Amino acid sequence: MSKLLTKKDLATRWQVSEKTIDQYRSNGVIVSIKGLPCIRFNLQYIEKIEGRIPERTTLRETRLERELEYWKTRALKAERTISNANVIFSEVLYNTSKEFNKDEK
């Protein structure tokens, strides 16, 4: 079984306060082990993410990156919706003009 770290262990390891560890958890920067009655972190998981979290990454930067991804996804969905609406609108115009031309004959 892998070694488990407490919130205090991780705070000491990263030289931050336990409150900062709580903020990292609430902002999705790190994830604790689920199903335990207390907060614990898998050492292998922590070692793995340590290489991916730049030391200067702030909670604000992490939140902004997550928001950016959210808005990119929303923009793509909006583009698809507009594209679909354009197709429908074009079909309606085509059918309307076809019927209009048929009525004039």
mmCIF file of N, CA and C in Angstrom:
data_model
loop_
_atom_site.group_PDB
_atom_site.id
_atom_site.type_symbol
_atom_site.label_atom_id
_atom_site.label_comp_id
_atom_site.label_asym_id
_atom_site.label_seq_id
_atom_site.Cartn_x
_atom_site.Cartn_y
_atom_site.Cartn_z
ATOM 1 N N MET A 1 0.841 -1.190 0.000
ATOM 2 C CA MET A 1 0.000 0.000 0.000
ATOM 3 C C MET A 1 0.879 1.244 0.000
ATOM 4 N N SER A 2 0.459 2.236 -0.743
ATOM 5 C CA SER A 2 1.216 3.473 -0.851
ATOM 6 C C SER A 2 1.105 4.277 0.447
ATOM 7 N N LYS A 3 2.137 5.039 0.714
ATOM 8 C CA LYS A 3 2.134 5.879 1.904
ATOM 9 C C LYS A 3 1.124 7.009 1.736
ATOM 10 N N LEU A 4 0.436 7.326 2.811
ATOM 11 C CA LEU A 4 -0.541 8.405 2.793
ATOM 12 C C LEU A 4 0.010 9.611 3.546
ATOM 13 N N LEU A 5 -0.282 10.786 3.025
ATOM 14 C CA LEU A 5 0.159 12.030 3.663
ATOM 15 C C LEU A 5 -1.046 12.747 4.267
ATOM 16 N N THR A 6 -0.836 13.309 5.431
ATOM 17 C CA THR A 6 -1.873 14.147 6.025
ATOM 18 C C THR A 6 -1.794 15.531 5.394
ATOM 19 N N LYS A 7 -2.775 16.347 5.713
ATOM 20 C CA LYS A 7 -2.758 17.726 5.230
ATOM 21 C C LYS A 7 -1.512 18.444 5.775
ATOM 22 N N LYS A 8 -1.190 18.167 7.033
ATOM 23 C CA LYS A 8 -0.013 18.781 7.658
ATOM 24 C C LYS A 8 1.274 18.309 6.975
ATOM 25 N N ASP A 9 1.346 16.994 6.686
ATOM 26 C CA ASP A 9 2.517 16.453 5.987
ATOM 27 C C ASP A 9 2.727 17.161 4.653
ATOM 28 N N LEU A 10 1.642 17.313 3.897
ATOM 29 C CA LEU A 10 1.739 17.924 2.572
ATOM 30 C C LEU A 10 2.094 19.405 2.685
ATOM 31 N N ALA A 11 1.504 20.088 3.658
ATOM 32 C CA ALA A 11 1.822 21.507 3.862
ATOM 33 C C ALA A 11 3.304 21.672 4.184
ATOM 34 N N THR A 12 3.829 20.809 5.019
ATOM 35 C CA THR A 12 5.250 20.857 5.361
ATOM 36 C C THR A 12 6.102 20.557 4.128
ATOM 37 N N ARG A 13 5.715 19.547 3.384
ATOM 38 C CA ARG A 13 6.456 19.141 2.182
ATOM 39 C C ARG A 13 6.519 20.292 1.171
ATOM 40 N N TRP A 14 5.408 20.994 0.993
ATOM 41 C CA TRP A 14 5.348 22.070 0.009
ATOM 42 C C TRP A 14 5.673 23.440 0.603
ATOM 43 N N GLN A 15 5.935 23.474 1.886
ATOM 44 C CA GLN A 15 6.268 24.710 2.596
ATOM 45 C C GLN A 15 5.181 25.773 2.429
ATOM 46 N N VAL A 16 3.947 25.334 2.663
ATOM 47 C CA VAL A 16 2.791 26.231 2.632
ATOM 48 C C VAL A 16 1.957 25.954 3.878
ATOM 49 N N SER A 17 0.951 26.757 4.099
ATOM 50 C CA SER A 17 0.086 26.536 5.260
ATOM 51 C C SER A 17 -0.952 25.459 4.946
ATOM 52 N N GLU A 18 -1.548 24.924 5.989
ATOM 53 C CA GLU A 18 -2.618 23.943 5.797
ATOM 54 C C GLU A 18 -3.828 24.604 5.124
ATOM 55 N N LYS A 19 -4.018 25.884 5.385
ATOM 56 C CA LYS A 19 -5.101 26.616 4.737
ATOM 57 C C LYS A 19 -4.881 26.649 3.220
ATOM 58 N N THR A 20 -3.639 26.799 2.799
ATOM 59 C CA THR A 20 -3.328 26.775 1.370
ATOM 60 C C THR A 20 -3.650 25.416 0.776
ATOM 61 N N ILE A 21 -3.368 24.346 1.504
ATOM 62 C CA ILE A 21 -3.712 22.994 1.046
ATOM 63 C C ILE A 21 -5.229 22.881 0.889
ATOM 64 N N ASP A 22 -5.979 23.447 1.843
ATOM 65 C CA ASP A 22 -7.438 23.450 1.741
ATOM 66 C C ASP A 22 -7.898 24.207 0.490
ATOM 67 N N GLN A 23 -7.251 25.330 0.210
ATOM 68 C CA GLN A 23 -7.607 26.109 -0.979
ATOM 69 C C GLN A 23 -7.274 25.321 -2.254
ATOM 70 N N TYR A 24 -6.133 24.644 -2.267
ATOM 71 C CA TYR A 24 -5.765 23.811 -3.416
ATOM 72 C C TYR A 24 -6.835 22.741 -3.651
ATOM 73 N N ARG A 25 -7.312 22.133 -2.569
ATOM 74 C CA ARG A 25 -8.354 21.102 -2.697
ATOM 75 C C ARG A 25 -9.651 21.697 -3.218
ATOM 76 N N SER A 26 -10.078 22.806 -2.644
ATOM 77 C CA SER A 26 -11.358 23.390 -3.053
ATOM 78 C C SER A 26 -11.311 23.937 -4.476
ATOM 79 N N ASN A 27 -10.128 24.304 -4.952
ATOM 80 C CA ASN A 27 -9.986 24.815 -6.316
ATOM 81 C C ASN A 27 -9.626 23.727 -7.319
ATOM 82 N N GLY A 28 -9.542 22.484 -6.864
ATOM 83 C CA GLY A 28 -9.278 21.374 -7.773
ATOM 84 C C GLY A 28 -7.835 21.215 -8.188
ATOM 85 N N VAL A 29 -6.915 21.900 -7.513
ATOM 86 C CA VAL A 29 -5.497 21.770 -7.842
ATOM 87 C C VAL A 29 -4.998 20.392 -7.433
ATOM 88 N N ILE A 30 -5.451 19.927 -6.269
ATOM 89 C CA ILE A 30 -5.101 18.594 -5.781
ATOM 90 C C ILE A 30 -6.373 17.891 -5.312
ATOM 91 N N VAL A 31 -6.309 16.571 -5.282
ATOM 92 C CA VAL A 31 -7.461 15.771 -4.873
ATOM 93 C C VAL A 31 -7.030 14.841 -3.746
ATOM 94 N N SER A 32 -7.815 14.823 -2.693
ATOM 95 C CA SER A 32 -7.525 13.907 -1.589
ATOM 96 C C SER A 32 -8.190 12.564 -1.869
ATOM 97 N N ILE A 33 -7.805 11.569 -1.092
ATOM 98 C CA ILE A 33 -8.375 10.227 -1.251
ATOM 99 C C ILE A 33 -9.815 10.240 -0.758
ATOM 100 N N LYS A 34 -10.700 9.731 -1.585
ATOM 101 C CA LYS A 34 -12.124 9.694 -1.220
ATOM 102 C C LYS A 34 -12.418 8.434 -0.403
ATOM 103 N N GLY A 35 -13.434 8.519 0.432
ATOM 104 C CA GLY A 35 -13.886 7.365 1.194
ATOM 105 C C GLY A 35 -13.199 7.194 2.537
ATOM 106 N N LEU A 36 -12.341 8.123 2.891
ATOM 107 C CA LEU A 36 -11.697 8.065 4.210
ATOM 108 C C LEU A 36 -12.357 9.088 5.126
ATOM 109 N N PRO A 37 -12.389 8.813 6.422
ATOM 110 C CA PRO A 37 -13.024 9.761 7.342
ATOM 111 C C PRO A 37 -12.195 11.030 7.572
ATOM 112 N N CYS A 38 -10.957 11.032 7.085
ATOM 113 C CA CYS A 38 -10.091 12.197 7.254
ATOM 114 C C CYS A 38 -9.398 12.497 5.917
ATOM 115 N N ILE A 39 -8.781 13.650 5.842
ATOM 116 C CA ILE A 39 -8.133 14.069 4.598
ATOM 117 C C ILE A 39 -6.750 13.435 4.506
ATOM 118 N N ARG A 40 -6.550 12.659 3.443
ATOM 119 C CA ARG A 40 -5.259 12.028 3.191
ATOM 120 C C ARG A 40 -4.950 12.121 1.706
ATOM 121 N N PHE A 41 -3.654 12.169 1.403
ATOM 122 C CA PHE A 41 -3.190 12.255 0.028
ATOM 123 C C PHE A 41 -2.263 11.085 -0.259
ATOM 124 N N ASN A 42 -2.416 10.488 -1.421
ATOM 125 C CA ASN A 42 -1.572 9.390 -1.846
ATOM 126 C C ASN A 42 -0.210 9.967 -2.238
ATOM 127 N N LEU A 43 0.861 9.452 -1.657
ATOM 128 C CA LEU A 43 2.202 9.968 -1.914
ATOM 129 C C LEU A 43 2.555 9.858 -3.398
ATOM 130 N N GLN A 44 2.206 8.738 -4.036
ATOM 131 C CA GLN A 44 2.510 8.578 -5.467
ATOM 132 C C GLN A 44 1.800 9.640 -6.302
ATOM 133 N N TYR A 45 0.568 9.946 -5.963
ATOM 134 C CA TYR A 45 -0.186 10.987 -6.656
ATOM 135 C C TYR A 45 0.502 12.340 -6.474
ATOM 136 N N ILE A 46 0.900 12.641 -5.247
ATOM 137 C CA ILE A 46 1.553 13.922 -4.959
ATOM 138 C C ILE A 46 2.864 14.030 -5.731
ATOM 139 N N GLU A 47 3.663 12.956 -5.732
ATOM 140 C CA GLU A 47 4.930 12.972 -6.467
ATOM 141 C C GLU A 47 4.688 13.166 -7.961
ATOM 142 N N LYS A 48 3.618 12.576 -8.456
ATOM 143 C CA LYS A 48 3.296 12.690 -9.875
ATOM 144 C C LYS A 48 2.925 14.125 -10.240
ATOM 145 N N ILE A 49 2.085 14.765 -9.412
ATOM 146 C CA ILE A 49 1.658 16.121 -9.758
ATOM 147 C C ILE A 49 2.711 17.174 -9.413
ATOM 148 N N GLU A 50 3.627 16.859 -8.550
ATOM 149 C CA GLU A 50 4.654 17.846 -8.211
ATOM 150 C C GLU A 50 5.434 18.279 -9.452
ATOM 151 N N GLY A 51 5.616 17.385 -10.384
ATOM 152 C CA GLY A 51 6.316 17.738 -11.608
ATOM 153 C C GLY A 51 5.483 18.598 -12.540
ATOM 154 N N ARG A 52 4.160 18.642 -12.321
ATOM 155 C CA ARG A 52 3.273 19.390 -13.205
ATOM 156 C C ARG A 52 2.838 20.731 -12.642
ATOM 157 N N ILE A 53 3.005 20.964 -11.361
ATOM 158 C CA ILE A 53 2.566 22.216 -10.760
ATOM 159 C C ILE A 53 3.779 23.138 -10.613
ATOM 160 N N PRO A 54 3.859 24.165 -11.453
ATOM 161 C CA PRO A 54 4.973 25.103 -11.305
ATOM 162 C C PRO A 54 4.916 25.771 -9.936
ATOM 163 N N GLU A 55 6.065 26.056 -9.394
ATOM 164 C CA GLU A 55 6.109 26.631 -8.047
ATOM 165 C C GLU A 55 5.385 27.967 -7.968
ATOM 166 N N ARG A 56 5.378 28.719 -9.052
ATOM 167 C CA ARG A 56 4.769 30.035 -9.020
ATOM 168 C C ARG A 56 3.287 30.018 -9.370
ATOM 169 N N THR A 57 2.712 28.848 -9.572
ATOM 170 C CA THR A 57 1.282 28.773 -9.881
ATOM 171 C C THR A 57 0.491 29.238 -8.665
ATOM 172 N N THR A 58 -0.307 30.229 -8.885
ATOM 173 C CA THR A 58 -1.144 30.726 -7.788
ATOM 174 C C THR A 58 -2.545 30.147 -7.937
ATOM 175 N N LEU A 59 -3.292 30.229 -6.884
ATOM 176 C CA LEU A 59 -4.678 29.771 -6.938
ATOM 177 C C LEU A 59 -5.465 30.573 -7.963
ATOM 178 N N ARG A 60 -5.158 31.853 -8.062
ATOM 179 C CA ARG A 60 -5.853 32.703 -9.033
ATOM 180 C C ARG A 60 -5.567 32.232 -10.453
ATOM 181 N N GLU A 61 -4.295 31.926 -10.748
ATOM 182 C CA GLU A 61 -3.943 31.444 -12.083
ATOM 183 C C GLU A 61 -4.651 30.130 -12.390
ATOM 184 N N THR A 62 -4.709 29.245 -11.417
ATOM 185 C CA THR A 62 -5.378 27.966 -11.604
ATOM 186 C C THR A 62 -6.854 28.175 -11.883
ATOM 187 N N ARG A 63 -7.487 29.061 -11.113
ATOM 188 C CA ARG A 63 -8.902 29.353 -11.315
ATOM 189 C C ARG A 63 -9.134 29.975 -12.686
ATOM 190 N N LEU A 64 -8.259 30.896 -13.094
ATOM 191 C CA LEU A 64 -8.404 31.544 -14.391
ATOM 192 C C LEU A 64 -8.221 30.552 -15.541
ATOM 193 N N GLU A 65 -7.289 29.619 -15.393
ATOM 194 C CA GLU A 65 -7.103 28.595 -16.425
ATOM 195 C C GLU A 65 -8.348 27.725 -16.553
ATOM 196 N N ARG A 66 -8.932 27.358 -15.423
ATOM 197 C CA ARG A 66 -10.148 26.550 -15.435
ATOM 198 C C ARG A 66 -11.305 27.334 -16.064
ATOM 199 N N GLU A 67 -11.416 28.622 -15.734
ATOM 200 C CA GLU A 67 -12.459 29.460 -16.321
ATOM 201 C C GLU A 67 -12.253 29.614 -17.826
ATOM 202 N N LEU A 68 -11.006 29.746 -18.246
ATOM 203 C CA LEU A 68 -10.707 29.868 -19.671
ATOM 204 C C LEU A 68 -11.173 28.631 -20.426
ATOM 205 N N GLU A 69 -10.900 27.456 -19.884
ATOM 206 C CA GLU A 69 -11.354 26.213 -20.511
ATOM 207 C C GLU A 69 -12.875 26.157 -20.566
ATOM 208 N N TYR A 70 -13.513 26.605 -19.498
ATOM 209 C CA TYR A 70 -14.974 26.634 -19.459
ATOM 210 C C TYR A 70 -15.517 27.513 -20.587
ATOM 211 N N TRP A 71 -14.965 28.723 -20.722
ATOM 212 C CA TRP A 71 -15.472 29.650 -21.733
ATOM 213 C C TRP A 71 -15.124 29.191 -23.147
ATOM 214 N N LYS A 72 -13.992 28.517 -23.315
ATOM 215 C CA LYS A 72 -13.672 27.951 -24.631
ATOM 216 C C LYS A 72 -14.724 26.918 -25.019
ATOM 217 N N THR A 73 -15.095 26.074 -24.084
ATOM 218 C CA THR A 73 -16.120 25.060 -24.335
ATOM 219 C C THR A 73 -17.449 25.720 -24.664
ATOM 220 N N ARG A 74 -17.821 26.746 -23.902
ATOM 221 C CA ARG A 74 -19.067 27.465 -24.168
ATOM 222 C C ARG A 74 -19.042 28.104 -25.544
ATOM 223 N N ALA A 75 -17.902 28.688 -25.939
ATOM 224 C CA ALA A 75 -17.786 29.333 -27.251
ATOM 225 C C ALA A 75 -17.958 28.309 -28.368
ATOM 226 N N LEU A 76 -17.356 27.133 -28.211
ATOM 227 C CA LEU A 76 -17.511 26.086 -29.224
ATOM 228 C C LEU A 76 -18.962 25.647 -29.356
ATOM 229 N N LYS A 77 -19.648 25.499 -28.222
ATOM 230 C CA LYS A 77 -21.061 25.122 -28.255
ATOM 231 C C LYS A 77 -21.889 26.205 -28.928
ATOM 232 N N ALA A 78 -21.582 27.460 -28.639
ATOM 233 C CA ALA A 78 -22.310 28.574 -29.253
ATOM 234 C C ALA A 78 -22.067 28.603 -30.759
ATOM 235 N N GLU A 79 -20.830 28.369 -31.184
ATOM 236 C CA GLU A 79 -20.521 28.334 -32.619
ATOM 237 C C GLU A 79 -21.308 27.230 -33.316
ATOM 238 N N ARG A 80 -21.387 26.054 -32.688
ATOM 239 C CA ARG A 80 -22.148 24.945 -33.274
ATOM 240 C C ARG A 80 -23.631 25.298 -33.377
ATOM 241 N N THR A 81 -24.154 25.925 -32.327
ATOM 242 C CA THR A 81 -25.562 26.307 -32.319
ATOM 243 C C THR A 81 -25.846 27.323 -33.422
ATOM 244 N N ILE A 82 -24.976 28.305 -33.575
ATOM 245 C CA ILE A 82 -25.146 29.317 -34.618
ATOM 246 C C ILE A 82 -25.053 28.674 -36.001
ATOM 247 N N SER A 83 -24.118 27.771 -36.153
ATOM 248 C CA SER A 83 -23.967 27.069 -37.424
ATOM 249 C C SER A 83 -25.226 26.273 -37.759
ATOM 250 N N ASN A 84 -25.749 25.554 -36.771
ATOM 251 C CA ASN A 84 -26.986 24.791 -36.976
ATOM 252 C C ASN A 84 -28.151 25.717 -37.305
ATOM 253 N N ALA A 85 -28.230 26.856 -36.636
ATOM 254 C CA ALA A 85 -29.304 27.811 -36.899
ATOM 255 C C ALA A 85 -29.179 28.364 -38.311
ATOM 256 N N ASN A 86 -27.957 28.610 -38.770
ATOM 257 C CA ASN A 86 -27.741 29.097 -40.132
ATOM 258 C C ASN A 86 -28.222 28.079 -41.165
ATOM 259 N N VAL A 87 -27.951 26.807 -40.900
ATOM 260 C CA VAL A 87 -28.389 25.752 -41.815
ATOM 261 C C VAL A 87 -29.912 25.726 -41.874
ATOM 262 N N ILE A 88 -30.546 25.754 -40.732
ATOM 263 C CA ILE A 88 -32.014 25.728 -40.675
ATOM 264 C C ILE A 88 -32.593 26.965 -41.366
ATOM 265 N N PHE A 89 -32.022 28.120 -41.078
ATOM 266 C CA PHE A 89 -32.489 29.369 -41.688
ATOM 267 C C PHE A 89 -32.345 29.312 -43.203
ATOM 268 N N SER A 90 -31.233 28.791 -43.684
ATOM 269 C CA SER A 90 -31.007 28.661 -45.129
ATOM 270 C C SER A 90 -32.031 27.729 -45.757
ATOM 271 N N GLU A 91 -32.319 26.618 -45.089
ATOM 272 C CA GLU A 91 -33.327 25.679 -45.603
ATOM 273 C C GLU A 91 -34.704 26.327 -45.672
ATOM 274 N N VAL A 92 -35.056 27.077 -44.650
ATOM 275 C CA VAL A 92 -36.351 27.756 -44.626
ATOM 276 C C VAL A 92 -36.426 28.777 -45.759
ATOM 277 N N LEU A 93 -35.370 29.569 -45.937
ATOM 278 C CA LEU A 93 -35.354 30.554 -47.019
ATOM 279 C C LEU A 93 -35.466 29.875 -48.380
ATOM 280 N N TYR A 94 -34.735 28.799 -48.557
ATOM 281 C CA TYR A 94 -34.762 28.066 -49.824
ATOM 282 C C TYR A 94 -36.159 27.538 -50.101
ATOM 283 N N ASN A 95 -36.751 26.884 -49.109
ATOM 284 C CA ASN A 95 -38.095 26.323 -49.285
ATOM 285 C C ASN A 95 -39.139 27.418 -49.508
ATOM 286 N N THR A 96 -38.994 28.539 -48.801
ATOM 287 C CA THR A 96 -39.927 29.654 -48.955
ATOM 288 C C THR A 96 -39.818 30.245 -50.353
ATOM 289 N N SER A 97 -38.587 30.460 -50.812
ATOM 290 C CA SER A 97 -38.415 31.042 -52.145
ATOM 291 C C SER A 97 -38.886 30.064 -53.225
ATOM 292 N N LYS A 98 -38.708 28.778 -53.013
ATOM 293 C CA LYS A 98 -39.161 27.745 -53.948
ATOM 294 C C LYS A 98 -40.679 27.794 -54.053
ATOM 295 N N GLU A 99 -41.344 27.881 -52.913
ATOM 296 C CA GLU A 99 -42.811 27.937 -52.915
ATOM 297 C C GLU A 99 -43.306 29.257 -53.502
ATOM 298 N N PHE A 100 -42.600 30.329 -53.218
ATOM 299 C CA PHE A 100 -42.971 31.643 -53.745
ATOM 300 C C PHE A 100 -42.869 31.634 -55.270
ATOM 301 N N ASN A 101 -41.784 31.076 -55.780
ATOM 302 C CA ASN A 101 -41.593 31.001 -57.236
ATOM 303 C C ASN A 101 -42.639 30.098 -57.876
ATOM 304 N N LYS A 102 -43.032 29.025 -57.178
ATOM 305 C CA LYS A 102 -44.051 28.106 -57.684
ATOM 306 C C LYS A 102 -45.406 28.808 -57.747
ATOM 307 N N ASP A 103 -45.692 29.634 -56.737
ATOM 308 C CA ASP A 103 -46.958 30.366 -56.697
ATOM 309 C C ASP A 103 -47.039 31.418 -57.795
ATOM 310 N N GLU A 104 -45.911 32.017 -58.175
ATOM 311 C CA GLU A 104 -45.898 33.053 -59.212
ATOM 312 C C GLU A 104 -46.119 32.476 -60.604
ATOM 313 N N LYS A 105 -45.814 31.216 -60.810
ATOM 314 C CA LYS A 105 -45.944 30.592 -62.136
ATOM 315 C C LYS A 105 -47.326 30.316 -62.451
#
